[in-house]
RNA sequence: GGGAGAAUACCCAAGUGGCCAAAGGGGGCAGACUGUAAAUCUGUUGUCAGUGACUUCGGUGGUUCAAAUCCACCUUCUCCCA
């Protein structure tokens, strides 16, 4: 199976500008493609992960990836798919975030001579001269057309600043710049980037009279049509300090039945035959598929060792095993103890299991808090120093486990 | 530049002087049922202390015994006209 067919079979491709030509380019390994990442946070998340996987797949097929860090576009903020204005980031934060991105990416993509390269559009965008840009680039854009683009349409109601309107132009310029200076003939991105990508393609055509290509990746949605990789407390991060390997594992272990196969296909590197085999699985057997998904992804992101630890921790907690060494834990400072003991509510707030004491109170009242698998019945329940010395297993509801020790 | 309007808790959205910690929905959390799933049903959802206190309705001041609600100014956004 050719790489292009595989991408299609995995459901990764949303839109392409020219299927036949792209197919040939990619299959022959002749594409130099770029994907842009805006440094909006200090860690990559699951959404980025998909793009990285795609890069890896294409790299394995001989194509050359260009990672573009949006150190310059970060100054503007992409309005696509957003209903509110992005808050502006300071240069220091952008710089910091860019560096965090770079570190994380190095784990996935091979950089180096004739391999992937990484560029930062701050290097060329920040020095642009306004008048020059208007003449050289702005002249090629029709505001009428821009406003027709899907990404701006949604914002016509809520309002769109001139700053944000320029995001498209900056991104188009990026593509043009990379085309000219790095021979980059293709751009990939999330499906919400489609209009921006077409704009770049258009710019290249008008300025250089050359053809370039664009392709978007299907957004990872769950069966309800929401973006995946989001939890109530925010995104699922790739940084182990922001989302622990155990939580990461659990996130995937807990996806809806309806979404498992999709995730396996789009996110893992398992052979398609193997995944198709799982399609026959039904009911509780899907739990196995979820486990495979969780192990595969955790391995990719955090390494095999962490993945196994997470799996074992999950087994210990949910299948009655004994190994509880790998669950999330918090060390309690002895200064929090009074008379060598700590109240259970204070303890779980300290561990971050609940955000406030009121919430802790509620939890206990509703019978959702367990210490060493025994339900906590009273607000006065407390844990002694001796117990903490051995490590105390705390459970909130059915799925949240935490260990406190001293 | 002129005119009209909006800002409420995680989100959407009621509320136009005391009965407002603030309806309703979504989301979240917990319970039951399950397969660590979905759907469903129940409870809960500002903070701190056990039936009470404190802080909240864009910001700052003011009127009043009493303000999310009235007034002034500021900020941000939307719409109409130029």
Short mmCIF file of N, CA and C in Angstrom, two decimals, chain A residues 84-213:
data_model
loop_
_atom_site.label_atom_id
_atom_site.label_comp_id
_atom_site.label_asym_id
_atom_site.label_seq_id
_atom_site.Cartn_x
_atom_site.Cartn_y
_atom_site.Cartn_z
N UNK A 84 -13.84 33.89 20.12
CA UNK A 84 -13.36 35.04 20.88
C UNK A 84 -11.98 35.43 20.38
N UNK A 85 -11.54 36.56 20.77
CA UNK A 85 -10.22 37.00 20.36
C UNK A 85 -9.19 36.32 21.25
N UNK A 86 -8.12 35.94 20.61
CA UNK A 86 -7.02 35.36 21.36
C UNK A 86 -6.33 36.49 22.12
N UNK A 87 -5.98 36.20 23.32
CA UNK A 87 -5.27 37.23 24.05
C UNK A 87 -3.84 37.32 23.51
N UNK A 88 -3.34 38.50 23.49
CA UNK A 88 -2.01 38.68 22.93
C UNK A 88 -0.94 38.21 23.90
N UNK A 89 0.04 37.58 23.33
CA UNK A 89 1.11 37.04 24.17
C UNK A 89 2.33 37.96 24.13
N UNK A 90 3.03 37.97 25.21
CA UNK A 90 4.24 38.79 25.24
C UNK A 90 5.36 38.04 24.52
N UNK A 91 6.32 38.77 24.01
CA UNK A 91 7.45 38.14 23.31
C UNK A 91 8.16 37.10 24.18
N UNK A 92 8.25 37.36 25.47
CA UNK A 92 8.94 36.41 26.36
C UNK A 92 8.20 35.07 26.37
N UNK A 93 6.89 35.14 26.48
CA UNK A 93 6.11 33.91 26.53
C UNK A 93 6.21 33.17 25.21
N UNK A 94 6.13 33.89 24.13
CA UNK A 94 6.23 33.26 22.82
C UNK A 94 7.56 32.53 22.68
N UNK A 95 8.59 33.21 23.11
CA UNK A 95 9.93 32.65 23.04
C UNK A 95 10.02 31.36 23.87
N UNK A 96 9.52 31.46 25.07
CA UNK A 96 9.56 30.31 25.99
C UNK A 96 8.78 29.13 25.41
N UNK A 97 7.57 29.42 24.93
CA UNK A 97 6.73 28.36 24.38
C UNK A 97 7.38 27.70 23.17
N UNK A 98 7.98 28.52 22.33
CA UNK A 98 8.62 27.98 21.14
C UNK A 98 9.69 26.97 21.52
N UNK A 99 10.41 27.31 22.56
CA UNK A 99 11.49 26.41 22.96
C UNK A 99 10.96 25.11 23.55
N UNK A 100 9.86 25.21 24.28
CA UNK A 100 9.24 24.00 24.83
C UNK A 100 8.77 23.09 23.69
N UNK A 101 8.19 23.68 22.67
CA UNK A 101 7.71 22.92 21.52
C UNK A 101 8.86 22.15 20.89
N UNK A 102 9.93 22.86 20.71
CA UNK A 102 11.07 22.28 20.01
C UNK A 102 11.56 21.04 20.73
N UNK A 103 11.68 21.16 22.03
CA UNK A 103 12.16 20.03 22.82
C UNK A 103 11.26 18.81 22.65
N UNK A 104 9.96 19.06 22.71
CA UNK A 104 9.03 17.93 22.62
C UNK A 104 9.05 17.30 21.24
N UNK A 105 9.20 18.12 20.23
CA UNK A 105 9.15 17.59 18.87
C UNK A 105 10.34 16.72 18.54
N UNK A 106 11.43 17.05 19.16
CA UNK A 106 12.64 16.29 18.85
C UNK A 106 12.49 14.81 19.19
N UNK A 107 11.52 14.52 20.02
CA UNK A 107 11.29 13.11 20.36
C UNK A 107 10.59 12.34 19.25
N UNK A 108 9.89 13.08 18.40
CA UNK A 108 9.11 12.39 17.36
C UNK A 108 9.77 12.41 16.00
N UNK A 109 10.26 13.56 15.68
CA UNK A 109 10.74 13.76 14.31
C UNK A 109 12.26 13.78 14.31
N UNK A 110 12.81 13.16 13.30
CA UNK A 110 14.27 13.19 13.18
C UNK A 110 14.69 14.46 12.49
N UNK A 111 15.49 15.22 13.19
CA UNK A 111 15.99 16.45 12.60
C UNK A 111 17.44 16.25 12.18
N UNK A 112 17.85 17.01 11.22
CA UNK A 112 19.26 16.96 10.84
C UNK A 112 19.47 17.11 9.36
N UNK A 113 20.67 16.90 8.97
CA UNK A 113 21.08 17.00 7.57
C UNK A 113 20.19 16.09 6.72
N UNK A 114 19.55 16.66 5.72
CA UNK A 114 18.67 15.90 4.83
C UNK A 114 17.48 15.24 5.53
N UNK A 115 17.29 15.64 6.77
CA UNK A 115 16.10 15.12 7.46
C UNK A 115 15.17 16.31 7.66
N UNK A 116 14.46 16.27 8.76
CA UNK A 116 13.53 17.37 8.99
C UNK A 116 14.30 18.62 9.40
N UNK A 117 13.73 19.75 9.07
CA UNK A 117 14.31 20.98 9.59
C UNK A 117 13.25 21.74 10.37
N UNK A 118 13.75 22.60 11.24
CA UNK A 118 12.82 23.40 12.00
C UNK A 118 13.13 24.87 11.76
N UNK A 119 12.08 25.61 11.47
CA UNK A 119 12.28 27.04 11.25
C UNK A 119 11.28 27.81 12.11
N UNK A 120 11.59 29.05 12.31
CA UNK A 120 10.72 29.89 13.12
C UNK A 120 10.37 31.13 12.32
N UNK A 121 9.10 31.36 12.12
CA UNK A 121 8.75 32.47 11.24
C UNK A 121 9.02 33.83 11.86
N UNK A 122 9.37 33.83 13.12
CA UNK A 122 9.80 35.09 13.72
C UNK A 122 11.02 35.61 12.96
N UNK A 123 11.81 34.68 12.45
CA UNK A 123 13.05 35.05 11.76
C UNK A 123 12.83 35.89 10.51
N UNK A 124 11.69 35.69 9.87
CA UNK A 124 11.47 36.53 8.69
C UNK A 124 10.30 37.48 8.84
N UNK A 125 9.35 37.16 9.70
CA UNK A 125 8.19 38.04 9.82
C UNK A 125 8.48 39.31 10.61
N UNK A 126 9.28 39.14 11.66
CA UNK A 126 9.49 40.28 12.56
C UNK A 126 10.21 41.45 11.91
N UNK A 127 11.00 41.15 10.89
CA UNK A 127 11.75 42.23 10.27
C UNK A 127 11.04 42.85 9.07
N UNK A 128 9.86 42.35 8.78
CA UNK A 128 9.16 42.88 7.62
C UNK A 128 8.84 44.35 7.79
N UNK A 129 8.87 45.01 6.69
CA UNK A 129 8.55 46.42 6.68
C UNK A 129 7.10 46.58 6.22
N UNK A 130 6.35 47.33 6.95
CA UNK A 130 4.92 47.40 6.71
C UNK A 130 4.56 47.80 5.28
N UNK A 131 5.12 48.88 4.85
CA UNK A 131 4.78 49.38 3.51
C UNK A 131 5.16 48.34 2.44
N UNK A 132 6.30 47.74 2.67
CA UNK A 132 6.78 46.76 1.71
C UNK A 132 5.81 45.57 1.63
N UNK A 133 5.37 45.13 2.78
CA UNK A 133 4.44 44.00 2.82
C UNK A 133 3.15 44.36 2.10
N UNK A 134 2.68 45.54 2.38
CA UNK A 134 1.43 45.95 1.73
C UNK A 134 1.58 45.89 0.22
N UNK A 135 2.70 46.38 -0.26
CA UNK A 135 2.90 46.43 -1.71
C UNK A 135 3.18 45.05 -2.30
N UNK A 136 4.03 44.30 -1.62
CA UNK A 136 4.46 43.02 -2.17
C UNK A 136 3.43 41.91 -1.98
N UNK A 137 2.79 41.93 -0.85
CA UNK A 137 1.89 40.84 -0.51
C UNK A 137 0.43 41.29 -0.50
N UNK A 138 0.19 42.38 0.17
CA UNK A 138 -1.18 42.86 0.33
C UNK A 138 -1.88 43.09 -1.00
N UNK A 139 -1.12 43.50 -1.97
CA UNK A 139 -1.69 43.78 -3.28
C UNK A 139 -2.33 42.55 -3.90
N UNK A 140 -1.86 41.38 -3.48
CA UNK A 140 -2.37 40.15 -4.09
C UNK A 140 -3.60 39.59 -3.40
N UNK A 141 -4.01 40.25 -2.35
CA UNK A 141 -5.17 39.72 -1.63
C UNK A 141 -6.41 40.56 -1.87
N UNK A 142 -7.50 39.85 -2.08
CA UNK A 142 -8.78 40.52 -2.21
C UNK A 142 -9.50 40.42 -0.87
N UNK A 143 -9.80 41.57 -0.32
CA UNK A 143 -10.50 41.56 0.96
C UNK A 143 -11.85 40.87 0.81
N UNK A 144 -12.48 41.10 -0.31
CA UNK A 144 -13.76 40.46 -0.57
C UNK A 144 -13.65 38.95 -0.44
N UNK A 145 -12.58 38.42 -1.05
CA UNK A 145 -12.39 36.98 -0.99
C UNK A 145 -12.08 36.51 0.42
N UNK A 146 -11.25 37.28 1.08
CA UNK A 146 -10.87 36.88 2.43
C UNK A 146 -12.09 36.76 3.33
N UNK A 147 -12.95 37.76 3.20
CA UNK A 147 -14.11 37.76 4.08
C UNK A 147 -15.07 36.62 3.76
N UNK A 148 -14.93 36.09 2.57
CA UNK A 148 -15.79 34.95 2.21
C UNK A 148 -15.26 33.66 2.82
N UNK A 149 -14.00 33.67 3.21
CA UNK A 149 -13.40 32.45 3.75
C UNK A 149 -14.12 32.01 5.02
N UNK A 150 -14.26 30.71 5.13
CA UNK A 150 -15.01 30.14 6.24
C UNK A 150 -14.50 30.63 7.60
N UNK A 151 -13.18 30.71 7.70
CA UNK A 151 -12.62 31.03 9.01
C UNK A 151 -12.98 32.44 9.47
N UNK A 152 -13.26 33.31 8.52
CA UNK A 152 -13.63 34.67 8.93
C UNK A 152 -15.13 34.84 9.05
N UNK A 153 -15.84 34.05 8.24
CA UNK A 153 -17.29 34.14 8.25
C UNK A 153 -17.86 34.09 9.67
N UNK A 154 -17.38 33.09 10.39
CA UNK A 154 -17.89 32.90 11.74
C UNK A 154 -17.63 34.12 12.61
N UNK A 155 -16.58 34.83 12.24
CA UNK A 155 -16.22 35.96 13.08
C UNK A 155 -16.90 37.26 12.66
N UNK A 156 -17.59 37.21 11.54
CA UNK A 156 -18.23 38.44 11.09
C UNK A 156 -19.30 38.90 12.07
N UNK A 157 -19.88 37.94 12.75
CA UNK A 157 -20.90 38.28 13.73
C UNK A 157 -20.27 38.90 14.97
N UNK A 158 -19.29 38.17 15.47
CA UNK A 158 -18.72 38.53 16.76
C UNK A 158 -17.70 39.66 16.67
N UNK A 159 -17.26 39.92 15.48
CA UNK A 159 -16.27 40.97 15.35
C UNK A 159 -14.89 40.41 15.12
N UNK A 160 -14.15 41.08 14.30
CA UNK A 160 -12.83 40.61 13.90
C UNK A 160 -11.94 41.83 13.82
N UNK A 161 -10.82 41.75 14.49
CA UNK A 161 -9.94 42.92 14.44
C UNK A 161 -9.05 42.87 13.21
N UNK A 162 -8.54 44.01 12.84
CA UNK A 162 -7.65 44.09 11.68
C UNK A 162 -6.42 43.23 11.92
N UNK A 163 -5.99 43.20 13.16
CA UNK A 163 -4.85 42.37 13.55
C UNK A 163 -5.08 40.93 13.14
N UNK A 164 -6.23 40.42 13.50
CA UNK A 164 -6.52 39.02 13.22
C UNK A 164 -6.72 38.76 11.73
N UNK A 165 -7.28 39.75 11.07
CA UNK A 165 -7.50 39.60 9.64
C UNK A 165 -6.17 39.34 8.94
N UNK A 166 -5.13 39.89 9.50
CA UNK A 166 -3.81 39.75 8.90
C UNK A 166 -3.16 38.41 9.13
N UNK A 167 -3.75 37.62 9.99
CA UNK A 167 -3.15 36.32 10.26
C UNK A 167 -3.02 35.51 8.97
N UNK A 168 -4.08 35.55 8.20
CA UNK A 168 -4.08 34.79 6.95
C UNK A 168 -2.93 35.24 6.04
N UNK A 169 -2.72 36.52 6.00
CA UNK A 169 -1.68 37.06 5.13
C UNK A 169 -0.30 36.62 5.61
N UNK A 170 -0.13 36.62 6.90
CA UNK A 170 1.16 36.19 7.44
C UNK A 170 1.41 34.72 7.14
N UNK A 171 0.37 33.92 7.31
CA UNK A 171 0.54 32.50 7.05
C UNK A 171 0.80 32.24 5.57
N UNK A 172 0.12 33.00 4.74
CA UNK A 172 0.33 32.86 3.30
C UNK A 172 1.78 33.24 2.97
N UNK A 173 2.24 34.25 3.64
CA UNK A 173 3.61 34.70 3.39
C UNK A 173 4.61 33.63 3.83
N UNK A 174 4.30 32.98 4.91
CA UNK A 174 5.15 31.88 5.37
C UNK A 174 5.34 30.83 4.28
N UNK A 175 4.23 30.44 3.72
CA UNK A 175 4.26 29.40 2.70
C UNK A 175 5.12 29.87 1.52
N UNK A 176 4.86 31.10 1.13
CA UNK A 176 5.61 31.70 0.03
C UNK A 176 7.11 31.73 0.36
N UNK A 177 7.41 32.14 1.55
CA UNK A 177 8.81 32.24 1.97
C UNK A 177 9.48 30.86 1.96
N UNK A 178 8.80 29.89 2.50
CA UNK A 178 9.37 28.54 2.57
C UNK A 178 9.49 27.93 1.18
N UNK A 179 8.54 28.26 0.34
CA UNK A 179 8.59 27.76 -1.03
C UNK A 179 9.84 28.28 -1.73
N UNK A 180 10.06 29.56 -1.53
CA UNK A 180 11.17 30.21 -2.20
C UNK A 180 12.52 29.81 -1.61
N UNK A 181 12.58 29.74 -0.30
CA UNK A 181 13.87 29.56 0.34
C UNK A 181 14.20 28.13 0.73
N UNK A 182 13.19 27.30 0.88
CA UNK A 182 13.46 25.93 1.30
C UNK A 182 12.87 24.90 0.34
N UNK A 183 12.39 25.36 -0.78
CA UNK A 183 11.81 24.43 -1.74
C UNK A 183 10.62 23.67 -1.20
N UNK A 184 9.93 24.32 -0.31
CA UNK A 184 8.80 23.66 0.33
C UNK A 184 7.58 23.79 -0.57
N UNK A 185 7.10 22.66 -1.09
CA UNK A 185 6.05 22.73 -2.10
C UNK A 185 4.68 22.31 -1.59
N UNK A 186 4.60 22.02 -0.31
CA UNK A 186 3.32 21.53 0.19
C UNK A 186 3.11 21.98 1.62
N UNK A 187 1.87 22.26 1.94
CA UNK A 187 1.56 22.62 3.31
C UNK A 187 0.48 21.70 3.86
N UNK A 188 0.70 21.26 5.07
CA UNK A 188 -0.31 20.47 5.76
C UNK A 188 -0.80 21.25 6.96
N UNK A 189 -1.95 20.88 7.42
CA UNK A 189 -2.45 21.55 8.61
C UNK A 189 -3.80 21.00 8.98
N UNK A 190 -4.31 21.48 10.07
CA UNK A 190 -5.64 21.07 10.50
C UNK A 190 -6.66 21.58 9.50
N UNK A 191 -7.80 20.97 9.49
CA UNK A 191 -8.80 21.33 8.50
C UNK A 191 -9.26 22.78 8.68
N UNK A 192 -9.11 23.29 9.88
CA UNK A 192 -9.52 24.68 10.10
C UNK A 192 -8.53 25.66 9.46
N UNK A 193 -7.43 25.12 8.95
CA UNK A 193 -6.43 25.99 8.33
C UNK A 193 -6.62 26.11 6.81
N UNK A 194 -7.60 25.42 6.32
CA UNK A 194 -7.78 25.32 4.88
C UNK A 194 -7.71 26.67 4.17
N UNK A 195 -8.48 27.63 4.64
CA UNK A 195 -8.49 28.92 3.94
C UNK A 195 -7.12 29.59 3.98
N UNK A 196 -6.47 29.49 5.12
CA UNK A 196 -5.14 30.09 5.22
C UNK A 196 -4.16 29.44 4.24
N UNK A 197 -4.32 28.14 4.09
CA UNK A 197 -3.41 27.41 3.23
C UNK A 197 -3.65 27.76 1.76
N UNK A 198 -4.91 27.87 1.42
CA UNK A 198 -5.23 28.25 0.04
C UNK A 198 -4.69 29.64 -0.26
N UNK A 199 -4.74 30.48 0.74
CA UNK A 199 -4.23 31.84 0.55
C UNK A 199 -2.75 31.80 0.20
N UNK A 200 -2.00 30.93 0.88
CA UNK A 200 -0.57 30.81 0.62
C UNK A 200 -0.31 30.29 -0.79
N UNK A 201 -1.10 29.34 -1.16
CA UNK A 201 -0.97 28.73 -2.48
C UNK A 201 -1.22 29.79 -3.55
N UNK A 202 -2.23 30.57 -3.30
CA UNK A 202 -2.61 31.63 -4.22
C UNK A 202 -1.47 32.66 -4.35
N UNK A 203 -0.88 32.97 -3.24
CA UNK A 203 0.19 33.96 -3.23
C UNK A 203 1.38 33.47 -4.04
N UNK A 204 1.69 32.21 -3.87
CA UNK A 204 2.81 31.63 -4.61
C UNK A 204 2.53 31.66 -6.11
N UNK A 205 1.30 31.33 -6.44
CA UNK A 205 0.94 31.34 -7.85
C UNK A 205 1.06 32.75 -8.43
N UNK A 206 0.56 33.72 -7.69
CA UNK A 206 0.56 35.08 -8.23
C UNK A 206 1.94 35.68 -8.29
N UNK A 207 2.73 35.40 -7.28
CA UNK A 207 4.05 36.03 -7.23
C UNK A 207 5.08 35.29 -8.07
N UNK A 208 5.01 33.97 -8.07
CA UNK A 208 6.05 33.20 -8.74
C UNK A 208 5.53 32.43 -9.94
N UNK A 209 4.21 32.40 -10.07
CA UNK A 209 3.63 31.65 -11.16
C UNK A 209 3.86 30.15 -11.02
N UNK A 210 4.08 29.71 -9.79
CA UNK A 210 4.37 28.29 -9.57
C UNK A 210 3.21 27.61 -8.86
N UNK A 211 3.16 26.31 -9.04
CA UNK A 211 2.09 25.54 -8.41
C UNK A 211 2.59 24.97 -7.08
N UNK A 212 1.73 24.98 -6.09
CA UNK A 212 2.08 24.36 -4.81
C UNK A 212 0.83 23.64 -4.33
N UNK A 213 0.99 22.89 -3.27
CA UNK A 213 -0.11 22.02 -2.85
C UNK A 213 -0.44 22.20 -1.38
#
